[in-house]
Structure formats: structure tokens, C-alpha cells
Amino acid sequence: MSTTLSIRRPDDWHLHLRDGAMLEGVLPETARHFARAIIMPNLVPPVVTGDDAAAYRDRIMAALPEGMSFEPLMTLYLTEATDPADVAAAHAAGLIHAVKLYPAGATTNSASGVRDLARVTPVLEKMAEIGLPLCIHGEVTSPEVDIFDREQVFLETVLDPLRRRIPDLKVTLEHITTSQGIDYVAGASGDIAGTITTHHLMINRNHILVGGIRPHYYCLPVAKRSTHQQALRKAAISGNPRFFLGTDSAPHTDPNKESACGCAGVFSATNTLSCLAHVFEEEGALDKLEGFASLFGPARYGLPPNDVRITLEKRDTPVAYPPKVETGAGPVTLFDPGHPLHWHVLD
Ligand code: DOR
Ligand code: ZN
């Protein structure tokens, strides 16, 4: 027996493509199913200026295989030295679609991030004036704050005060992992939205730690307890346009993950759509998938939804996803939801 679902082609509103051989290896995995993606700027060195973003966009387009189409939506990495005029010019040229705030030290390649928000106020005020969204990695970095509390504490001590200081700033709270994050975004006045990853809908912290440590489930923000996972699921299927898909697919090679000090990041580009259809079906909400994956993100970023459609088909035979994607930089293990996936994406 098969069931089909046709939706507009989705976009990914939070994606790590990296550079060089890794970029070449992972880009087709996203471009196969997604029309566009917000491209994270945490390269080494980071994508800081408009010129950096233009050069990175060109490298992405050069890495795209013949016959595939994909539009990278570029972002800038906010530093304490970012020039508001450069940001405004890159936005006016249609080059960038957001600026990314990493609190310094919060995650992979965040050392050039922001230590003192007061130092970036002129940039944030300019962004509020021109309507350019700020994408936020919402975690505090103080060593005394428990890693499972870092998102919640960020909401109270950083995000809310920031939004009170600059109420016109458009904010996207990225990869929400807590019920507090969901409640904040759902309830706040003003221009705020939140992205939710595929993996945070499918795993909670038990998946990382019970029965052995699973480095491929480790990411930041780290998955929280199951009640938070349930809150994320509820938000994703709610039909509230403030919540939409940002996979945070973040490839690291297996040696870098399977290590005494493994990198944070889950690589889910390849099977995200099958995973999402599984989750939305489990929740009895397949009719809400198109809004989450294909409609609310474009609306938020002032872009039209994609005209092209894709079809998902549920079959008795599971999809044969490879366990790893082999890249020129090394093997990258694909997110394993822990059970077969029956939703096939038809081309
Ligand atoms: O798990 C993560 N990986 N979280 C991030 O914020 C960064 C990302 C990466 O770049 O690997
Ligand atoms: Zn990310």
C-alpha cells in the first residue's frame, strides 16, 4: 500500500555547507531536495564581510553538480568589528538575507563571535532599520551555567533584554531545544520566529547517553529531556508560522565525531524529508508539513514559496539511505533516527 503527499519544494533555513572537499560532498545532499538554504557563516575564517559572502556564494555555486539547481541564501558572521555600512550594502545588493550571532565560545568555530553585545549595537540598530533578520545561536557560555540550561538562561538574560532595547529587530531564534524557547517565541510581541531541527524532533538526551555514548547525536544546543522534545513536536505541527524548518545539518568527518573530544553537529541533509514526514505522520499532522518545511520560512524572509513541488510516497519497503556520505574530506555519518523510514522522496 502506498500513500503520497505533494508539497511545494522545501527550503532549509539553517544549514552548514562548510567549504572545499566537504562542501562538494554535502551540497548535492541538500540540493537534491531543497531549493534554497540559509547558509551558516562559521567557516574558518568566518564569513564576515559582504566580499567574504560573495566569494563563498561563488564557491558554493561552483561546487553544485551540473543539472542541479540550488540557491544559497548568504549570511554574515557578526563580530565586534562588523561594520554596519558593509552589512547594509550587502543587504541592499540582495547578497545577504540575515546576520548570525554566535555568542563567543558557544559552539563550533564561534571564537570570533560576540563577547559584549553593547559593542554590536550600531550593527543591530542598522539591521532593525533595514529589516534584516538576526539569526541567533541562543545559548549563554558562562561555565557556571549547566549545559542543559544554557538556552533557557539565554532567553532571560540576553534575548529578552536585547529585544527590549531594539524592539524593531527581526529575530530568528535558531534550533530551539526547550519548551521555554518555544513559549518565548510563541508568546513574544514583535517580530520573532524560531527554527526547529529535524533531529531535535526525533531524539532527546536519552538517545545520546543511554546504552552507550552516541557521538553522532551530539550537537549544540544539546538535545534536552523528552518533555522538551514533545514541546518542539507540538510547535512544529501547530501551524504557527513562527516555527519552521532549519535542519542545522552540520557535517563533521567521522574521526572528528568519534573522538575523545568529538565535534558538535548532526548531519541530516540526506534524509531530513523522510524523517519529517515520519514525525508529522506520527503526530497525525501530515497536512502541516508543507507549512513547516515550505511556506513559513519564505514568508518570514520575504521570499515567495517555491513553485516546483515534490512528492513524498510512503511505501512498505523502507528507504535505503546510505549510513555515510563519502566526501573528499572523509566519511560523514548520516543522522540515524533509530528506525526505518518509509517515506520516499520522488524526484
Ligand atoms: O551542533 C552544532 N554544530 N551546533 C552549532 O551551533 C554549530 C554546528 C557546527 O558548525 O558544526
Ligand atoms: Zn548551526
XYZ file of C-alpha atoms and ligand atoms in Angstrom:
359
model
C 0.000 0.000 0.000
C 1.304 3.472 -0.707
C 0.231 6.950 0.279
C 1.536 10.078 -1.377
C 1.944 13.650 -0.262
C 2.703 16.528 -2.599
C 4.176 19.709 -1.146
C 5.944 22.743 -2.504
C 9.677 22.197 -2.676
C 11.080 22.893 0.788
C 13.887 25.226 1.872
C 16.297 24.822 4.758
C 16.509 27.918 6.947
C 19.706 26.861 8.771
C 22.391 24.838 7.023
C 26.149 24.258 7.321
C 27.810 23.519 3.991
C 31.459 24.085 5.003
C 34.000 24.626 2.222
C 36.327 22.770 -0.156
C 36.017 18.996 -0.378
C 33.377 18.828 2.374
C 31.229 21.408 0.553
C 31.489 19.379 -2.649
C 30.498 16.225 -0.817
C 27.490 17.534 1.109
C 25.983 20.145 -1.222
C 24.272 17.587 -3.507
C 22.636 16.034 -0.428
C 20.798 19.284 0.248
C 20.267 20.370 -3.372
C 18.554 17.060 -4.182
C 15.517 18.023 -2.102
C 15.805 21.687 -1.132
C 15.541 24.734 -3.394
C 17.254 27.221 -1.085
C 19.011 27.361 2.254
C 20.244 29.934 4.716
C 23.971 29.237 4.746
C 25.766 29.424 8.068
C 28.903 31.589 8.023
C 31.000 29.752 10.654
C 33.842 28.814 8.339
C 37.467 29.107 9.376
C 37.998 32.030 8.982
C 34.355 33.110 9.227
C 32.293 34.867 6.553
C 32.409 38.358 7.990
C 32.140 40.901 5.174
C 29.979 41.286 2.102
C 33.011 40.402 -0.008
C 33.529 37.199 2.002
C 29.873 36.260 1.437
C 30.056 36.915 -2.312
C 33.187 34.781 -2.622
C 31.635 31.962 -0.548
C 28.441 32.070 -2.606
C 30.557 31.696 -5.759
C 32.382 28.702 -4.281
C 29.039 27.080 -3.418
C 27.701 27.616 -6.928
C 30.934 26.253 -8.418
C 30.549 23.110 -6.282
C 26.979 22.473 -7.461
C 26.892 19.488 -9.832
C 25.666 20.028 -13.406
C 21.936 19.678 -13.696
C 21.125 20.505 -10.053
C 19.604 23.799 -9.022
C 20.030 25.437 -5.652
C 20.070 28.969 -4.304
C 22.308 29.699 -1.321
C 20.937 32.487 0.875
C 24.046 34.010 2.385
C 24.581 35.308 5.914
C 27.307 37.243 7.685
C 29.003 36.212 10.902
C 28.590 39.022 13.415
C 31.800 40.130 15.114
C 32.542 43.046 17.387
C 34.308 44.648 14.405
C 31.413 44.277 11.927
C 30.793 47.481 10.005
C 27.090 48.475 9.830
C 27.642 50.087 6.419
C 29.092 46.884 4.966
C 26.113 44.902 6.283
C 23.651 47.402 4.833
C 25.417 47.388 1.454
C 25.448 43.572 1.273
C 21.747 43.540 2.118
C 20.905 46.279 -0.398
C 22.747 44.294 -3.084
C 20.492 41.302 -2.346
C 23.531 39.283 -1.308
C 22.718 38.528 2.324
C 19.475 37.509 3.975
C 20.490 37.502 7.642
C 23.324 38.103 10.073
C 24.284 35.358 12.516
C 25.016 35.984 16.178
C 27.214 33.407 17.862
C 27.987 34.182 21.475
C 31.774 33.727 21.581
C 32.631 30.166 22.581
C 29.074 28.833 22.274
C 29.774 26.298 19.552
C 31.879 25.167 16.561
C 34.033 27.991 15.181
C 32.446 30.632 17.378
C 35.675 32.090 18.763
C 35.229 35.242 16.654
C 31.687 35.692 17.955
C 30.305 38.366 20.223
C 31.525 38.775 23.813
C 29.842 42.073 24.581
C 26.530 42.793 22.855
C 26.929 46.517 23.572
C 29.736 46.543 21.008
C 27.423 45.424 18.191
C 24.524 47.745 18.996
C 25.196 50.000 15.968
C 25.027 46.987 13.646
C 21.833 45.694 15.275
C 20.212 49.117 15.078
C 21.078 49.334 11.393
C 19.605 45.861 10.849
C 16.397 46.883 12.608
C 16.204 49.947 10.361
C 16.637 47.971 7.117
C 14.591 44.918 8.201
C 17.462 42.418 8.071
C 16.905 39.425 10.387
C 19.345 38.443 13.124
C 19.708 34.656 13.428
C 20.718 33.774 16.967
C 22.519 30.819 18.483
C 20.689 31.213 21.783
C 22.954 29.835 24.470
C 24.930 31.529 27.217
C 28.501 30.385 27.581
C 29.249 31.038 31.268
C 30.997 27.991 32.707
C 28.791 28.089 35.801
C 25.596 27.597 33.763
C 24.743 23.947 33.229
C 24.829 22.976 29.562
C 21.190 21.821 29.697
C 20.115 25.257 30.997
C 22.057 27.434 28.596
C 19.196 28.119 26.204
C 16.693 28.977 28.894
C 19.155 31.291 30.650
C 19.937 32.984 27.334
C 16.252 33.827 26.822
C 16.029 35.527 30.179
C 19.393 37.222 30.430
C 20.296 38.049 26.833
C 17.487 37.715 24.296
C 14.656 39.415 26.123
C 16.751 42.408 27.257
C 18.158 42.736 23.709
C 14.692 42.758 22.159
C 13.545 45.358 24.662
C 16.498 47.574 23.747
C 15.954 47.181 19.990
C 12.277 46.275 19.616
C 12.232 46.558 15.817
C 14.981 43.977 15.342
C 13.731 40.915 13.447
C 14.989 37.890 15.334
C 15.146 34.205 14.414
C 15.900 32.054 17.439
C 17.684 29.125 15.868
C 17.459 25.404 16.609
C 15.128 25.743 19.607
C 15.546 22.848 22.036
C 13.440 23.790 25.061
C 9.800 24.339 25.899
C 10.892 27.710 27.295
C 12.282 28.646 23.872
C 9.037 27.583 22.203
C 6.935 29.508 24.716
C 9.099 32.587 24.340
C 8.812 32.658 20.546
C 5.103 31.817 20.554
C 4.255 34.416 23.159
C 6.571 37.326 22.448
C 5.318 40.513 20.904
C 7.192 41.882 17.918
C 8.971 40.287 15.037
C 10.320 36.948 16.167
C 10.403 33.436 14.755
C 12.182 30.202 15.573
C 13.664 27.322 13.648
C 13.449 23.690 14.707
C 15.811 20.959 13.526
C 14.864 17.527 12.294
C 16.974 15.723 14.865
C 15.588 17.617 17.854
C 12.120 16.410 16.816
C 13.371 12.810 16.836
C 15.789 12.490 19.735
C 16.105 13.589 23.324
C 19.068 13.374 25.664
C 18.455 9.716 26.446
C 19.258 8.888 22.844
C 22.709 10.416 23.323
C 23.567 8.714 26.586
C 21.546 5.555 27.311
C 23.267 2.269 26.496
C 26.492 3.905 25.397
C 27.512 7.348 24.228
C 26.393 8.207 20.689
C 28.646 10.899 19.315
C 26.575 11.313 16.152
C 23.663 12.578 18.266
C 25.798 15.221 19.967
C 25.111 18.733 18.768
C 24.653 22.194 20.189
C 22.328 23.141 21.660
C 22.410 19.641 23.076
C 19.125 17.696 22.993
C 17.147 18.112 26.221
C 14.775 15.790 28.097
C 11.795 14.210 26.368
C 9.253 16.756 27.638
C 11.135 19.400 25.652
C 11.194 17.179 22.586
C 7.409 16.899 22.888
C 7.091 20.689 23.082
C 9.142 21.007 19.887
C 6.930 18.487 18.121
C 3.821 20.326 19.216
C 5.191 23.622 17.907
C 6.291 22.097 14.585
C 2.840 20.675 13.861
C 0.956 23.659 15.284
C 0.626 25.552 12.024
C 2.020 28.621 13.797
C 4.057 30.378 11.072
C 6.613 31.498 13.647
C 8.021 27.957 13.660
C 9.685 26.486 10.600
C 12.427 24.117 9.487
C 16.118 24.837 9.905
C 17.855 21.469 9.814
C 21.180 22.674 11.247
C 22.636 19.835 9.220
C 26.271 20.198 10.296
C 28.736 17.732 8.781
C 31.903 16.645 10.573
C 34.017 13.714 9.454
C 33.709 10.503 11.442
C 37.188 10.825 13.003
C 36.184 14.253 14.287
C 32.928 12.930 15.752
C 34.124 9.576 17.065
C 36.794 11.009 19.278
C 37.640 11.598 22.935
C 36.547 15.196 22.306
C 34.065 14.930 19.467
C 32.667 17.852 17.463
C 29.078 19.029 17.847
C 26.843 18.583 14.837
C 24.304 16.216 13.301
C 24.336 15.629 9.554
C 20.755 15.179 8.365
C 20.580 16.762 4.899
C 20.156 13.450 3.076
C 17.180 12.003 4.953
C 15.570 15.040 6.555
C 12.413 14.953 4.456
C 11.796 11.276 5.131
C 12.355 11.940 8.828
C 9.978 14.889 8.881
C 7.225 13.013 7.062
C 7.657 10.224 9.628
C 7.346 12.646 12.546
C 4.390 14.559 11.121
C 2.594 11.300 10.318
C 3.248 10.026 13.835
C 1.700 13.225 15.141
C -1.307 12.848 12.800
C -0.353 16.124 11.148
C 0.900 15.375 7.634
C -1.209 18.298 6.427
C 1.025 20.636 8.487
C 4.310 19.549 6.905
C 4.124 21.900 3.926
C 3.722 24.974 6.115
C 6.653 23.962 8.318
C 9.051 22.936 5.539
C 7.990 25.045 2.560
C 5.777 28.036 3.383
C 6.526 29.739 6.704
C 10.260 30.214 6.094
C 9.880 32.058 2.793
C 7.143 34.230 4.296
C 9.434 35.113 7.170
C 12.325 36.033 4.881
C 10.144 37.980 2.415
C 10.605 35.475 -0.400
C 7.994 33.675 -2.498
C 7.472 29.975 -1.796
C 8.893 27.649 -4.437
C 6.660 26.949 -7.429
C 8.013 23.475 -8.019
C 6.504 20.659 -5.978
C 7.934 17.440 -4.665
C 6.138 14.197 -3.902
C 6.683 12.015 -0.899
C 5.443 8.450 -1.073
C 5.032 6.074 1.839
C 5.973 2.544 0.837
C 6.153 -0.765 2.655
C 9.832 -1.005 1.748
C 11.968 1.431 3.750
C 14.211 3.954 2.018
C 17.756 2.604 1.610
C 19.707 5.613 2.804
C 23.446 5.028 2.993
C 24.789 5.124 6.563
C 27.529 7.532 5.477
C 28.176 10.081 2.794
C 31.712 9.741 1.469
C 33.249 13.160 0.894
C 36.718 14.179 -0.247
C 37.294 15.339 3.331
C 36.345 11.944 4.766
C 33.221 9.936 5.656
C 30.278 11.746 7.262
C 27.733 9.639 9.141
C 24.116 10.372 8.359
C 21.605 11.029 11.141
C 20.102 7.691 12.182
C 16.598 8.121 13.619
C 16.853 4.621 15.068
C 14.095 3.053 12.974
C 13.318 2.510 9.278
C 11.995 5.414 7.228
C 9.189 4.580 4.826
C 8.624 7.973 3.209
C 10.453 8.088 -0.122
C 11.134 11.406 -1.819
C 10.319 11.095 -5.520
C 12.185 13.284 -7.979
O 25.903 21.217 16.696
C 26.239 22.231 16.141
N 27.098 22.220 15.098
N 25.780 23.383 16.594
C 26.215 24.555 16.104
O 25.771 25.561 16.562
C 27.305 24.598 15.097
C 27.339 23.383 14.317
C 28.592 23.228 13.505
O 29.006 24.194 12.845
O 29.145 22.138 13.488
Zn 24.109 25.571 13.111
